[in-house]
XYZ file of C-alpha atoms in Angstrom:
342
model
C -0.047 -0.113 0.132
C 2.293 2.067 0.986
C 4.235 1.506 -2.190
C 0.317 2.113 -3.704
C -0.389 6.171 -2.300
C 3.180 7.038 -3.190
C 2.726 6.075 -7.187
C -0.960 8.106 -6.784
C 0.211 10.884 -5.040
C 2.930 11.295 -7.768
C -0.040 11.245 -10.726
C -2.350 13.614 -8.583
C 1.042 16.541 -9.013
C 1.904 15.820 -12.468
C -1.542 15.172 -13.783
C -1.691 19.504 -12.131
C 1.205 20.301 -13.831
C -0.255 18.339 -17.208
C -3.766 20.847 -16.839
C -1.517 23.685 -16.079
C 0.496 23.382 -19.464
C -2.578 22.306 -21.610
C -3.009 23.359 -24.850
C -6.334 24.491 -25.697
C -8.168 24.371 -28.982
C -11.703 24.080 -30.283
C -14.006 20.955 -31.689
C -14.373 19.929 -35.458
C -17.406 17.754 -36.720
C -17.441 17.164 -40.316
C -20.037 14.320 -42.236
C -16.793 12.172 -43.237
C -17.752 8.322 -43.181
C -16.545 5.601 -40.943
C -14.580 2.726 -42.208
C -11.179 2.629 -43.836
C -8.591 5.544 -42.482
C -9.216 8.382 -45.096
C -11.330 11.550 -44.517
C -11.434 10.454 -40.597
C -14.168 12.889 -38.644
C -12.461 15.244 -36.452
C -13.729 14.846 -32.691
C -12.794 16.732 -29.548
C -12.649 15.016 -26.563
C -12.596 15.994 -22.687
C -11.450 14.147 -19.790
C -13.259 14.582 -16.349
C -10.326 15.516 -14.490
C -7.679 15.797 -15.781
C -5.492 12.990 -17.176
C -5.803 10.394 -13.724
C -5.779 6.980 -14.975
C -9.321 6.828 -14.551
C -9.706 8.805 -17.622
C -6.761 6.682 -19.534
C -9.814 4.149 -20.988
C -9.853 7.472 -23.983
C -6.597 6.841 -24.478
C -6.867 3.231 -24.434
C -9.502 4.215 -27.435
C -7.081 6.519 -29.559
C -4.174 4.329 -28.420
C -5.561 0.794 -29.738
C -7.379 1.979 -33.066
C -10.801 1.780 -31.638
C -11.349 4.714 -32.258
C -9.996 5.040 -36.111
C -11.770 1.590 -36.252
C -15.057 3.927 -35.689
C -14.541 6.928 -38.211
C -12.592 9.189 -35.497
C -9.254 11.292 -35.584
C -10.278 11.889 -31.307
C -8.339 15.430 -29.648
C -8.642 14.323 -26.139
C -8.078 17.273 -23.478
C -8.679 17.725 -19.902
C -11.093 18.489 -18.497
C -12.625 20.183 -15.491
C -15.310 18.915 -13.815
C -19.475 18.296 -14.743
C -19.581 21.891 -14.518
C -16.930 22.526 -17.493
C -16.923 20.073 -19.027
C -21.384 20.484 -19.789
C -20.066 24.223 -20.712
C -17.131 23.629 -22.745
C -19.518 20.525 -25.079
C -22.719 23.039 -25.229
C -20.580 25.989 -26.545
C -19.601 23.655 -29.183
C -15.483 23.582 -28.479
C -14.978 20.071 -27.153
C -18.099 17.159 -28.652
C -17.953 14.577 -25.744
C -16.843 13.760 -22.318
C -18.044 12.499 -19.503
C -19.781 14.729 -16.095
C -21.278 12.925 -12.939
C -24.142 12.232 -14.040
C -26.014 12.876 -10.265
C -24.239 16.548 -10.593
C -25.801 17.029 -14.170
C -29.136 15.878 -13.004
C -28.910 19.053 -10.221
C -27.853 21.943 -12.913
C -29.860 20.633 -15.155
C -33.302 20.252 -12.797
C -31.436 23.739 -10.689
C -31.704 25.598 -13.592
C -27.574 25.743 -14.561
C -27.673 24.293 -17.086
C -29.187 22.517 -20.840
C -28.829 21.474 -23.477
C -26.723 18.293 -23.403
C -27.247 14.451 -23.117
C -26.326 11.752 -21.431
C -25.362 8.370 -23.898
C -23.255 6.180 -21.744
C -22.573 5.636 -18.004
C -19.129 5.247 -17.295
C -19.618 4.014 -13.617
C -23.101 1.863 -12.680
C -22.373 3.482 -9.029
C -20.813 7.082 -7.748
C -17.503 6.657 -6.116
C -18.647 10.151 -3.938
C -17.599 10.125 -0.333
C -16.772 11.480 2.834
C -13.224 10.518 3.594
C -11.558 10.643 7.453
C -8.721 9.711 8.891
C -8.494 7.718 12.074
C -8.308 9.930 15.261
C -11.489 11.427 14.681
C -14.065 9.153 16.141
C -15.724 9.202 12.553
C -16.691 5.679 11.823
C -20.293 6.195 10.417
C -22.327 8.622 9.167
C -23.939 9.968 12.909
C -21.013 10.402 13.419
C -20.250 13.270 10.567
C -22.491 15.702 13.259
C -20.375 17.883 15.083
C -17.499 17.411 12.697
C -16.124 20.204 10.163
C -15.734 18.933 6.511
C -13.583 20.882 3.311
C -14.621 20.872 0.109
C -15.569 23.225 -2.833
C -19.083 25.148 -3.239
C -19.855 23.293 -6.844
C -18.650 19.725 -5.441
C -21.197 16.406 -6.182
C -20.132 15.335 -2.775
C -21.002 18.504 -1.376
C -24.059 19.197 -2.702
C -25.167 16.141 -2.628
C -24.855 15.848 1.193
C -28.371 16.231 2.408
C -29.246 13.981 0.535
C -26.924 11.777 1.829
C -27.956 12.378 5.194
C -31.345 13.026 5.196
C -30.933 9.015 3.812
C -28.411 7.908 6.410
C -29.796 9.906 9.481
C -27.052 12.490 9.842
C -29.359 15.443 10.397
C -26.923 17.923 8.562
C -26.923 20.900 10.162
C -24.269 19.992 12.434
C -22.252 19.414 10.370
C -20.123 22.560 8.939
C -19.117 22.298 5.910
C -15.843 25.196 5.093
C -14.511 25.797 1.658
C -11.990 24.135 -0.376
C -9.694 24.046 -3.148
C -9.234 19.925 -4.842
C -5.098 20.541 -4.992
C -5.186 21.916 -1.740
C -8.041 19.698 0.146
C -5.988 16.368 1.290
C -3.669 19.089 3.007
C -6.506 20.058 4.901
C -7.122 16.646 5.572
C -3.164 15.917 7.075
C -3.343 19.064 8.864
C -5.908 19.204 11.530
C -8.325 22.033 10.103
C -11.214 19.495 9.158
C -12.504 16.356 10.451
C -12.782 15.290 6.874
C -12.829 16.502 3.172
C -15.385 15.358 0.372
C -13.146 12.560 -2.111
C -13.925 10.384 -5.078
C -13.005 6.780 -3.391
C -10.087 6.116 -5.923
C -8.953 8.632 -3.670
C -8.104 6.569 -0.813
C -4.347 6.349 -1.598
C -3.227 8.846 -2.572
C -4.766 10.588 0.909
C -2.859 7.587 3.232
C 0.004 8.985 2.018
C -0.115 12.970 2.888
C -2.056 12.355 6.000
C 0.753 9.484 6.843
C -3.237 7.977 9.140
C -5.389 5.311 7.381
C -8.346 6.561 5.379
C -11.719 6.116 7.002
C -14.148 5.981 4.194
C -17.790 7.119 3.559
C -19.322 5.865 0.327
C -22.250 7.623 -0.624
C -23.113 4.481 -3.012
C -24.012 2.588 0.722
C -26.555 4.629 1.319
C -27.575 5.825 -2.448
C -27.472 2.372 -4.046
C -29.161 3.837 -8.034
C -26.939 6.839 -8.173
C -24.609 6.790 -11.276
C -20.990 7.863 -11.689
C -19.615 9.398 -14.823
C -21.580 9.241 -18.246
C -20.813 10.421 -21.508
C -22.758 13.549 -22.685
C -22.990 15.220 -25.893
C -24.635 18.532 -26.409
C -28.269 17.613 -26.953
C -27.592 19.518 -31.387
C -24.869 16.935 -31.596
C -27.680 13.736 -30.617
C -30.142 15.858 -32.830
C -28.625 15.608 -36.026
C -26.607 12.738 -35.952
C -27.364 9.935 -33.881
C -25.476 7.183 -35.665
C -21.900 9.368 -35.235
C -22.674 9.261 -31.047
C -23.561 5.291 -31.342
C -20.325 4.678 -33.345
C -18.625 6.868 -31.145
C -19.695 5.537 -27.545
C -19.420 2.148 -28.527
C -15.269 2.540 -29.540
C -15.228 4.951 -25.771
C -16.788 1.605 -24.638
C -14.625 -0.833 -26.087
C -11.370 1.488 -24.846
C -12.849 1.351 -21.199
C -13.773 -2.303 -21.287
C -10.164 -3.153 -22.590
C -8.359 -0.717 -19.882
C -10.352 -2.155 -17.528
C -9.233 -5.771 -18.566
C -5.500 -4.481 -19.077
C -4.659 -1.945 -16.138
C -0.993 -1.603 -16.522
C -1.455 -1.203 -20.619
C -3.472 1.182 -20.154
C -1.481 2.443 -17.896
C 1.705 2.756 -20.403
C -0.928 3.616 -23.286
C -0.600 6.850 -20.716
C 1.936 7.696 -19.955
C 3.137 7.254 -23.721
C 0.622 10.126 -24.418
C 1.421 11.829 -21.040
C 4.571 12.477 -20.018
C 3.870 13.570 -16.571
C 0.806 10.402 -15.532
C 2.887 8.270 -13.694
C 1.674 3.745 -15.133
C 1.881 2.544 -11.702
C -0.924 4.954 -10.264
C -2.984 4.864 -13.352
C -2.870 1.413 -12.956
C -4.331 1.468 -8.996
C -6.983 3.627 -10.057
C -7.888 1.917 -12.722
C -8.134 -1.219 -10.661
C -9.997 0.503 -7.372
C -12.480 1.986 -10.315
C -13.440 -1.352 -11.757
C -15.270 -2.336 -9.884
C -17.670 1.197 -10.329
C -17.925 0.239 -13.464
C -18.624 -3.185 -14.027
C -22.169 -3.365 -11.863
C -25.451 -5.816 -11.636
C -27.372 -2.752 -10.835
C -28.009 -2.770 -14.518
C -27.111 -5.391 -16.976
C -23.561 -6.421 -17.194
C -23.187 -4.985 -20.046
C -20.639 -1.456 -19.933
C -22.231 1.356 -20.287
C -25.870 0.950 -19.643
C -28.507 2.880 -18.433
C -31.405 2.229 -16.666
C -34.208 4.899 -17.261
C -35.538 3.154 -13.957
C -32.598 3.811 -11.586
C -32.297 7.310 -12.831
C -36.220 8.573 -11.865
C -35.338 7.254 -8.414
C -31.839 8.870 -8.664
C -34.412 11.777 -9.113
C -37.064 11.024 -7.009
C -34.794 11.206 -3.705
C -32.997 14.137 -5.100
C -36.865 15.729 -5.582
C -37.583 14.047 -1.991
C -34.731 16.206 -0.462
C -35.395 19.442 -2.415
C -32.747 18.799 -4.310
C -33.604 19.524 -7.137
C -36.119 22.882 -8.771
C -37.983 21.769 -11.258
C -39.182 18.301 -12.098
C -37.851 16.491 -14.951
C -38.076 12.886 -16.055
C -34.631 10.685 -17.068
C -35.679 11.312 -21.363
C -34.396 14.916 -20.113
C -31.262 14.463 -19.842
C -30.258 10.608 -21.477
C -31.445 9.288 -24.918
C -32.483 6.258 -24.351
C -32.117 5.722 -28.474
C -28.797 5.999 -28.423
C -27.394 4.496 -24.958
C -26.118 0.504 -25.261
C -28.410 -1.590 -24.726
C -28.337 -4.254 -21.711
């Protein structure tokens, strides 16, 4: 575990550096046909955030020729989280990218974003969690009462907390939240100034390295099993005008995802080849941690599937806790005619 935590931490720092130096550019789409390697359709894809191992499957799809076989010349750029990915895609600067589905529901259902649709699931369960360390007297959700937690204001973990608290039997009014930045959250926990932070479950090794203590994980999926994690989105315009193109791209990306999970070390090496600042051991470790969230029995066995009933339950949970201002339906945020079939 010490070696794992060292490598994951190295990757986290390297990814931050890679984000700073990442180039920018526009998105281009043509009506070129798929197949023979000539006249490939240019597509811009955003990762969910940076170039961590959890997003390496896109590089795998490119390196292994899955995108080319589907007729695409894909440019991969580092994304900046759910809100940033939605804004960039709706604005026409990118064509596809992953967002946290619950984060998307919150943005859409509160009138903060529109004109995007999900077309495939990346993770069948949310990876959102509250993370603490031994010595903070936190062993269960109820122990969060009277404690101070830190996260970024727009974090899915933070925005979902009222819902999580209600379902876990926690009095949310007794929990104090303070603002933090993504790059410094773990250091804030290590300093002892807060009792816990918002984090994804794959961040556990890095938390333990930085804090020098054993992490205590409270995954949201323990009490909200119907919530999906990241989903692939595109603009409503592209989905409407180029449905077959969307299916081809999604299929190629799902091939990359499945290959990466089956061959995590090779996927990590591919990421390193394309993003020099990445660390192969850390990337492989993230993929191994993520595998159980991608392959889930909740929605069939095929990677990428999305179930309308599960999404409706997620919406109902958010509405019941007052997290959504608008009444929305699964079809408003997911184009089920384009999603993989179970």
